[in-house]
Tab-separated table of C-alpha atoms in Angstrom:
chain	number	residue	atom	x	y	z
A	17	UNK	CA	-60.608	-14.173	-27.826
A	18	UNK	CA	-60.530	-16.020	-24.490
A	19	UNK	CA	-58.238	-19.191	-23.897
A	20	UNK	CA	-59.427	-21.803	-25.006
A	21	UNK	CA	-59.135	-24.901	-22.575
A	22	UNK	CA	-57.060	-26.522	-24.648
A	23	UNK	CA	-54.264	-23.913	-24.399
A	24	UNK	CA	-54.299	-24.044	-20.598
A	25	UNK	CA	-51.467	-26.283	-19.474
A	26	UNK	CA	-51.874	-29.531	-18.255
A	27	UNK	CA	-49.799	-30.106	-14.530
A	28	UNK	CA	-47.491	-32.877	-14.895
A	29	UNK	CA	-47.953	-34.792	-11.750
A	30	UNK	CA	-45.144	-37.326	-10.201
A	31	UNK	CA	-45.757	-39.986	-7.493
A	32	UNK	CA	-44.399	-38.321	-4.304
A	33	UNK	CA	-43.042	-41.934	-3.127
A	34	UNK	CA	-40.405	-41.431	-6.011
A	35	UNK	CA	-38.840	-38.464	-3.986
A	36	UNK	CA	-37.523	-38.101	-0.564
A	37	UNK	CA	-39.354	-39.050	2.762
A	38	UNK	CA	-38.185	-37.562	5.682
A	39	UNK	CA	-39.009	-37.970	9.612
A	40	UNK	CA	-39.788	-41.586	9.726
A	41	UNK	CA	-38.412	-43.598	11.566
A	42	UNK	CA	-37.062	-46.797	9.104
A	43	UNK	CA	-38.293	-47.289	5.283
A	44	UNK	CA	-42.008	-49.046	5.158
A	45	UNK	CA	-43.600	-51.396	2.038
A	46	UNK	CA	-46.554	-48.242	2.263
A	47	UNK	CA	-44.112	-45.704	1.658
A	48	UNK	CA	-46.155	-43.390	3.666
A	49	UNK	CA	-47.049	-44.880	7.180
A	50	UNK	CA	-44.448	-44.323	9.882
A	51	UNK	CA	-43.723	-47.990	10.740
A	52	UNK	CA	-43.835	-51.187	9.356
A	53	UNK	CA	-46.910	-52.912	11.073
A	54	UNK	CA	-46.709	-56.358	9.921
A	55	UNK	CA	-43.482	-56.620	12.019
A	56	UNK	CA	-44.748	-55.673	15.559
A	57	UNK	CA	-47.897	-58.062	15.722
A	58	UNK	CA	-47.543	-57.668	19.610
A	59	UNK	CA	-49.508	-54.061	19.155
A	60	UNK	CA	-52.951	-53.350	20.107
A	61	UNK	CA	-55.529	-52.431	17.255
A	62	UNK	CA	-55.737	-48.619	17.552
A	63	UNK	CA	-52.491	-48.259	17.919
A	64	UNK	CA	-51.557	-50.648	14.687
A	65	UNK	CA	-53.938	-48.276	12.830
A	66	UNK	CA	-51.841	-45.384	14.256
A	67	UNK	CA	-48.767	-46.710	13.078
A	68	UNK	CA	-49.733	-46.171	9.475
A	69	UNK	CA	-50.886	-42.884	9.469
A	70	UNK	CA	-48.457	-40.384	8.511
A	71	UNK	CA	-47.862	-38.328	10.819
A	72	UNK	CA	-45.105	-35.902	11.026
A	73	UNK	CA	-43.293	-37.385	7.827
A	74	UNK	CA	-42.733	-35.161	4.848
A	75	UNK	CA	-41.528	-35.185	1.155
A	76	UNK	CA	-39.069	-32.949	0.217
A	77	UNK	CA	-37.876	-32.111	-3.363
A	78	UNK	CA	-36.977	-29.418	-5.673
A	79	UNK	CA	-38.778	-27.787	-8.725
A	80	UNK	CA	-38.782	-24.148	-10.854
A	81	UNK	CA	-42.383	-24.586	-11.592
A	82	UNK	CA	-44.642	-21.450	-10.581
A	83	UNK	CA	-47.421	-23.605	-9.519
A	84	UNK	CA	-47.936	-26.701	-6.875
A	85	UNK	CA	-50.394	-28.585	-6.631
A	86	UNK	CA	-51.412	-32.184	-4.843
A	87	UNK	CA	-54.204	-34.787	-6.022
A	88	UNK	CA	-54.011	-37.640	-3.053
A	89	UNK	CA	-55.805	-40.039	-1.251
A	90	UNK	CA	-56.911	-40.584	2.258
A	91	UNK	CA	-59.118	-42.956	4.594
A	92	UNK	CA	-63.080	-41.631	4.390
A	93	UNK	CA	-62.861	-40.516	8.277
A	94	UNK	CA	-64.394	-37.507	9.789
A	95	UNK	CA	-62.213	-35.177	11.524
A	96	UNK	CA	-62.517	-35.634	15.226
A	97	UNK	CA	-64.280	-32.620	17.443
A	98	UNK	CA	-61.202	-30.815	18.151
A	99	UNK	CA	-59.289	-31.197	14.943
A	100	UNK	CA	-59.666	-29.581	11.639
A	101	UNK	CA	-59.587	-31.301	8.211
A	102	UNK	CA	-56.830	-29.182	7.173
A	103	UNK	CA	-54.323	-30.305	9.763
A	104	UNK	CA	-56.393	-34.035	10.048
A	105	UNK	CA	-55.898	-35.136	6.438
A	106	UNK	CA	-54.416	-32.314	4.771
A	107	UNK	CA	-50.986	-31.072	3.125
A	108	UNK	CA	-48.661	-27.911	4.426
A	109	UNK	CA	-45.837	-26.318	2.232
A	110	UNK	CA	-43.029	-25.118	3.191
A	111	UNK	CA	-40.484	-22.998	0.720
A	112	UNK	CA	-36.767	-22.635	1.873
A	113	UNK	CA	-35.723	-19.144	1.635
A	114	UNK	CA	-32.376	-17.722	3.251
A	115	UNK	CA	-32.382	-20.873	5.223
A	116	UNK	CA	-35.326	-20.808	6.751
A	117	UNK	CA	-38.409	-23.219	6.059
A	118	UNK	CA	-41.184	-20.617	5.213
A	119	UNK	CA	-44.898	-21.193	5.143
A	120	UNK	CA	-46.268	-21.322	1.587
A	121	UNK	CA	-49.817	-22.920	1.658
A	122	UNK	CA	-51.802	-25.195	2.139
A	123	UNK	CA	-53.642	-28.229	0.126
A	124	UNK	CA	-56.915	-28.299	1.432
A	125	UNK	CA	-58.847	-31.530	1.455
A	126	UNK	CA	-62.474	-32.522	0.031
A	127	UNK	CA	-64.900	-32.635	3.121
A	128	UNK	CA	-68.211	-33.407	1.269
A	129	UNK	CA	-69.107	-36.626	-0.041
A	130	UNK	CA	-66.869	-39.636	1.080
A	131	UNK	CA	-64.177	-37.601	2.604
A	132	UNK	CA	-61.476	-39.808	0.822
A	133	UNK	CA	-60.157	-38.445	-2.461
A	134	UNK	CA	-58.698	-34.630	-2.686
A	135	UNK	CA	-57.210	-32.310	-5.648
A	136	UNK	CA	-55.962	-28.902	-4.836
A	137	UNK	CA	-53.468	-26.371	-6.145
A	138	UNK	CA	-51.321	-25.770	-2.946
A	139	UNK	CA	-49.361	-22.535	-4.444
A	140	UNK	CA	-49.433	-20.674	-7.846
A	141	UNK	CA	-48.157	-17.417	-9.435
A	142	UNK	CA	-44.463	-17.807	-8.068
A	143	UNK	CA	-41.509	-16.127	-9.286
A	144	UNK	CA	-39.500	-17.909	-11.363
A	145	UNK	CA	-36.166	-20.359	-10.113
A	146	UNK	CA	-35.452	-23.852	-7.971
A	147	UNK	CA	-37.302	-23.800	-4.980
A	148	UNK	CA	-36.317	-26.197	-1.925
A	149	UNK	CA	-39.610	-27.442	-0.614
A	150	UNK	CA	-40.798	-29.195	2.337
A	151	UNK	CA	-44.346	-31.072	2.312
A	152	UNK	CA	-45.631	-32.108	5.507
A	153	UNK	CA	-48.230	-35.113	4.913
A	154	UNK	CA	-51.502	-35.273	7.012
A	155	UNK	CA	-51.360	-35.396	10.683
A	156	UNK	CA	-54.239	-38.134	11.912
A	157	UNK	CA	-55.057	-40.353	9.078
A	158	UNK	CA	-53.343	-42.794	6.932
A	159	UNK	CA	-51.900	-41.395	3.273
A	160	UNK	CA	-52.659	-43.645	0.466
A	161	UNK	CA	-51.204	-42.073	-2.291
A	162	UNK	CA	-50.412	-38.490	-3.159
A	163	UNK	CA	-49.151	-37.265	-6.553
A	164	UNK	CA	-47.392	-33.840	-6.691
A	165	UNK	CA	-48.214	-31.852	-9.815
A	166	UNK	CA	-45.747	-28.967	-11.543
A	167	UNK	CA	-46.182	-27.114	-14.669
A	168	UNK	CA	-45.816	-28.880	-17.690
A	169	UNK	CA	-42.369	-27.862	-19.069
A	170	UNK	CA	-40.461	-27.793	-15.049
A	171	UNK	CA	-39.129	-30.164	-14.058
A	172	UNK	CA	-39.389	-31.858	-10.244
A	173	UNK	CA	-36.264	-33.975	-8.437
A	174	UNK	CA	-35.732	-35.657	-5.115
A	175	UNK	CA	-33.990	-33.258	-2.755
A	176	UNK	CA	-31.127	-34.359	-0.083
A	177	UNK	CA	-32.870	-35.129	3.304
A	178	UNK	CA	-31.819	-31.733	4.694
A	179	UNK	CA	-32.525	-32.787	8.147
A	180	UNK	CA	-29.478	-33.756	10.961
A	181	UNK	CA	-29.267	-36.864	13.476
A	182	UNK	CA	-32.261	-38.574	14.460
A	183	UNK	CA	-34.745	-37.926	17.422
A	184	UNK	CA	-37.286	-39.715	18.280
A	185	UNK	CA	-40.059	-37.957	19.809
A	186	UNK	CA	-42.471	-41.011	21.444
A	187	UNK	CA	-46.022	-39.202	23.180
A	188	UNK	CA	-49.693	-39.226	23.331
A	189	UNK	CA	-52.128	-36.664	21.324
A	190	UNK	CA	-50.334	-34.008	22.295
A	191	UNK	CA	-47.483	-35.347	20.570
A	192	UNK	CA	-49.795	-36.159	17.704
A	193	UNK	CA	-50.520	-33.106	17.693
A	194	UNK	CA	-54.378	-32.948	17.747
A	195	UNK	CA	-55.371	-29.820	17.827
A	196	UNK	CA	-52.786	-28.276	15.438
A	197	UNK	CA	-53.912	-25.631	12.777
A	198	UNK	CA	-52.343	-27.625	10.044
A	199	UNK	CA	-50.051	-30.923	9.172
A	200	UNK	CA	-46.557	-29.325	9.778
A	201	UNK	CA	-47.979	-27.512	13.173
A	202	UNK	CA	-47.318	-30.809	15.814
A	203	UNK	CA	-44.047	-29.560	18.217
A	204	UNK	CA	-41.760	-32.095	16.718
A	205	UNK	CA	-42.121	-31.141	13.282
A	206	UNK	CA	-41.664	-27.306	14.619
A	207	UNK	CA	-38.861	-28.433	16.526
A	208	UNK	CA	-37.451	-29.724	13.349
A	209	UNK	CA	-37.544	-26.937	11.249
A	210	UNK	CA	-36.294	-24.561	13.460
A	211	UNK	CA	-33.241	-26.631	14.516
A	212	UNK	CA	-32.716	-28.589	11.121
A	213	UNK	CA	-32.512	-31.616	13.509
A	214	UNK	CA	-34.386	-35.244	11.932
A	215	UNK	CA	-37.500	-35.587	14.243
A	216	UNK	CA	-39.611	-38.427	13.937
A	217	UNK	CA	-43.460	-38.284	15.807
A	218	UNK	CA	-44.214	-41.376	17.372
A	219	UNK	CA	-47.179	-39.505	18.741
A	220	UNK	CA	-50.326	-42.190	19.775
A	221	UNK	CA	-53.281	-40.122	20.869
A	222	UNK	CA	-54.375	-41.781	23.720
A	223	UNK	CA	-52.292	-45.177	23.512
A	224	UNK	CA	-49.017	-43.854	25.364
A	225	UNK	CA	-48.771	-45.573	28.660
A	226	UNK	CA	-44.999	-47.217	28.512
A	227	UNK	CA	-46.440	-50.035	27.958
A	228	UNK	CA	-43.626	-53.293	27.401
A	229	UNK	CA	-44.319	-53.145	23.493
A	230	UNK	CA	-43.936	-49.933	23.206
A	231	UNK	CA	-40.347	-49.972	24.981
A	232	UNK	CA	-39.802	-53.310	22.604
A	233	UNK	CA	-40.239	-51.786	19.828
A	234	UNK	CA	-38.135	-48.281	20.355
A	235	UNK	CA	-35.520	-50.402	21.724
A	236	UNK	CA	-35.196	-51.389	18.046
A	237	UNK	CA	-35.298	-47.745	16.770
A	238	UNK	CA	-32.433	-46.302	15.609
A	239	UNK	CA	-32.276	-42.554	17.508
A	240	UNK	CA	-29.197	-40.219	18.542
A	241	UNK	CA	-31.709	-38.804	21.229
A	242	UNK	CA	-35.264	-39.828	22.483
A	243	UNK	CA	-37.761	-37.733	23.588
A	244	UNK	CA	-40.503	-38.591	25.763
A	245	UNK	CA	-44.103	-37.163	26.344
A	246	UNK	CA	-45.236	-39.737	28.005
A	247	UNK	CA	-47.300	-39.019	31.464
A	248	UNK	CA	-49.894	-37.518	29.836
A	249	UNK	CA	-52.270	-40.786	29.311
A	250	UNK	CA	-51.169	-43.044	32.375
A	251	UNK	CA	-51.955	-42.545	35.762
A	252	UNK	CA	-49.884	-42.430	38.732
A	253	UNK	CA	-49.834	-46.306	39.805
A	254	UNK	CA	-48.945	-47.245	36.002
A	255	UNK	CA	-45.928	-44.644	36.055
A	256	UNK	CA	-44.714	-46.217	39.686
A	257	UNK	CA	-45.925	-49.684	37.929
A	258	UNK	CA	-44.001	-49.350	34.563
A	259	UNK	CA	-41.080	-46.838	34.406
A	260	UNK	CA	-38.138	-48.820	35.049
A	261	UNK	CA	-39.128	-51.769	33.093
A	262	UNK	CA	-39.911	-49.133	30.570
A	263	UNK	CA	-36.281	-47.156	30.494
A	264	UNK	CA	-34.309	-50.934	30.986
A	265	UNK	CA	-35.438	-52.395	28.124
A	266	UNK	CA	-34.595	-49.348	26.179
A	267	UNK	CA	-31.466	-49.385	27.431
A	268	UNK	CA	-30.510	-52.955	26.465
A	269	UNK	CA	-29.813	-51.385	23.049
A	270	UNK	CA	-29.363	-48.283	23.833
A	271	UNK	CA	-27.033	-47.924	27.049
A	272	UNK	CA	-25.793	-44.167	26.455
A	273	UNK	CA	-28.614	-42.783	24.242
A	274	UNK	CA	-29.857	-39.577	25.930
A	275	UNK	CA	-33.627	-39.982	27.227
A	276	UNK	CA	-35.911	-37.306	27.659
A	277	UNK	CA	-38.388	-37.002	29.596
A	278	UNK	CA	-40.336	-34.185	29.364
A	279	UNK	CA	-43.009	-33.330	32.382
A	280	UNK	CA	-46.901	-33.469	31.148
A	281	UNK	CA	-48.590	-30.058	30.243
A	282	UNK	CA	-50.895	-28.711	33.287
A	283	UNK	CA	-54.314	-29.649	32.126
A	284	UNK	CA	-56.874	-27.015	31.950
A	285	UNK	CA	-59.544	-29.617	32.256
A	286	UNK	CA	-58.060	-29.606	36.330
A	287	UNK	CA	-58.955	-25.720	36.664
A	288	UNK	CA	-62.636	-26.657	38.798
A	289	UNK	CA	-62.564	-30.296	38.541
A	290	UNK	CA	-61.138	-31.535	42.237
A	291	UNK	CA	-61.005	-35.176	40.620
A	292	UNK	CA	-59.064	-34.146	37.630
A	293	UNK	CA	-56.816	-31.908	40.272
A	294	UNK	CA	-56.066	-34.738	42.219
A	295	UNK	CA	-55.381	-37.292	39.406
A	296	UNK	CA	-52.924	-34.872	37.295
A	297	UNK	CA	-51.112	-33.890	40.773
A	298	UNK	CA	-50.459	-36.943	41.553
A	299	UNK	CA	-49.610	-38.340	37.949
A	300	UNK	CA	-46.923	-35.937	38.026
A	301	UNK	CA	-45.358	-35.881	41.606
A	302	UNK	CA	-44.789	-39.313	39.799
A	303	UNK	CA	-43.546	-38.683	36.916
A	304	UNK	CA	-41.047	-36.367	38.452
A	305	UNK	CA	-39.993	-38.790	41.170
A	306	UNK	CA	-39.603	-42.070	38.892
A	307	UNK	CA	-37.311	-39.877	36.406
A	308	UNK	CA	-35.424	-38.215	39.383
A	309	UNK	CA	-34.714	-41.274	40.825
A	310	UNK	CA	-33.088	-42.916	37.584
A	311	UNK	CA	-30.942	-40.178	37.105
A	312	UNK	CA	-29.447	-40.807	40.449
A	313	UNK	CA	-27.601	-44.224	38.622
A	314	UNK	CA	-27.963	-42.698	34.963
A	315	UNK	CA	-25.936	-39.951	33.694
A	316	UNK	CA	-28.312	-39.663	29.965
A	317	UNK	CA	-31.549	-39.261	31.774
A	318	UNK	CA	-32.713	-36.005	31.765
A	319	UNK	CA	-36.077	-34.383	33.131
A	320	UNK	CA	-37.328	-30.972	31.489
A	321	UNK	CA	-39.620	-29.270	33.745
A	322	UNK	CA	-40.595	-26.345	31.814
A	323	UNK	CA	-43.531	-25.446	34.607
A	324	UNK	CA	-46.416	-24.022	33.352
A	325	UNK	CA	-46.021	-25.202	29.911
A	326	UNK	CA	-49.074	-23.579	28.467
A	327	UNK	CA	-48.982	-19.709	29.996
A	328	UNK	CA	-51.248	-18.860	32.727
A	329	UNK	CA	-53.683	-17.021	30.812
A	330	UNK	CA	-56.074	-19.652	29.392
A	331	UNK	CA	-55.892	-19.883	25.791
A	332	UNK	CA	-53.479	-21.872	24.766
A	333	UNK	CA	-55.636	-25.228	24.511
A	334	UNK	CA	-58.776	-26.042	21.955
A	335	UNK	CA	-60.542	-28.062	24.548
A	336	UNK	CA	-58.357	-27.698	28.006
A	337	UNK	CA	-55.978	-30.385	27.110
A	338	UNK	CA	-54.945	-30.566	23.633
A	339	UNK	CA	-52.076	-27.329	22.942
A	340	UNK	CA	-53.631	-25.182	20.069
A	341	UNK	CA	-50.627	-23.756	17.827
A	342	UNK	CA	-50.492	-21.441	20.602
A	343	UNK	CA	-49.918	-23.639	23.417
A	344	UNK	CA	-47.545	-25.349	20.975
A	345	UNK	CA	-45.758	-22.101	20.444
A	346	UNK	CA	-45.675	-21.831	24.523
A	347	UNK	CA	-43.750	-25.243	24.606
């Protein structure tokens, strides 16, 4: 006759905060924000509240089961209007295979109700042996506990962090990566995988505008290279205002670390609007004049111009300034 329930096997779930965290940027007491809050009481609200989502950072481990799965726990927040649920406060897989992080599935979170507490299976029906796995966490909301589950008799271990040096990649929503399809989408966790370097997304949507405590509190980070996506949010005057305050406090700790600064994505939103035209022309004439001019006395300052970041063709953005994983692709 059929199964009876009591022959199905029960997953055997562990804590994820008992394996490896990767891509943050120093250990926290909530294993899964990116930074320690309580010690930066300088910081404005949002961007406090920012600080302990978990962004970018991911758990990697090794099992031989045949089946994943995920129950965890989030914050009871609707996605925003140009985010899904799956990227907002949702889980992406990845499965190492001939050393390359491949895309295995998703763990798709509860959107009904209060939004706050999800259960999915993430993968099932694999082939047996080890698998190396990497498990991006969700993108825009704060992680409060996650439990990985594996078929009863496997077993499921801590993996090495397989990752190499440590950038830090500080920027607005873009950096956050908004309008991602899913968690592991945002450019520095791409940028990760495909390089095996250790990137770590201090991405603030809407906060970055080098503002002092900001600079404080990466001059405290430890980073082999910084990158910087940040003339998205501030305007022209605060670039001229705020840039070399900005890059000399860094530098107090950092004297030889290379910074870089990457120029802001051409808006779409500036396609008919003449105010948005002039504002984004002018943000970046000073952008590129501020970094120019420190690399005159500063050999580690570098500016990446890649042009039109986003293709001329239109489609690369979910709302004309937030990269889809198209325009992320483009950059």
């Amino acid at each position: 006759g059929p199964a009876s329930a009591a022959e199905k096997p029960e997953p055997n779930y562990v804590d994820a905060a008992t394996l490896t965290l990767v891509n943050k940027p120093h250990a926290t007491k909530q294993p899964f924000h990116r930074v320690e809050v309580a010690d930066y009481p300088d910081l404005s609200k949002t961007v406090r509240l920012y600080y302990t989502y978990s962004t970018g950072v991911a758990v990697v481990f090794r099992t031989d089961s045949r089946t994943i799965r995920a129950r965890w726990e989030t914050s009871g927040k609707n996605p925003s209007d140009n985010m899904a649920a799956v990227a907002q406060k949702g889980l992406d897989l990845y499965i190492r295979s001939n050393g390359e992080w491949v895309f295995a599935g998703v763990g798709r979170p509860k959107i009904n109700g209060k939004n706050d507490r999800h259960d999915a299976a993430i993968i099932s029906n694999m082939a047996e042996g080890e698998k190396e796995c990497l498990l991006y966490l969700p993108l825009y909301d704060q992680l409060k506990k996650l439990e990985i589950g594996v078929d009863e008799k496997s077993v499921i271990t801590p993996m090495e962090n397989p990752f190499r040096h440590k950038i830090v990649v500080h920027g607005s929503s873009i950096t956050h990566g908004i309008a991602a399809g899913r968690a592991g989408m945002a450019y520095s966790s791409r940028l990760g995988r495909d390089t095996g370097l250790y990137c770590i997304n201090l991405g603030f949507s809407g906060q970055c505008t080098m503002q002092p405590e900001f600079a404080s509190y990466l001059s405290r980070v430890e980073a082999d290279a910084f990158v910087f996506d940040c003339f998205s949010n501030p305007s022209a005057e605060v670039i001229n205002e705020r840039f070399d305050a900005f890059v000399d406090t860094i530098r107090r700790t950092h004297p030889t670390t290379p910074l870089i600064f990457l120029q802001t994505i051409r808006r779409e939103t500036r396609n008919f609007s003449t105010r948005i035209e002039k504002f984004e022309r002018e943000k970046q004439a000073a952008a590129e004049a501020q970094v120019r001019d420190r690399m005159k006395t500063d050999k580690n300052i570098y500016f990446v111009d890649p042009g039109d970041l986003l293709g001329s063709d239109h489609i690369a953005t979910a709302d004309g300034t937030h990269p889809t994983d198209l325009g992320f692709t483009y950059m």
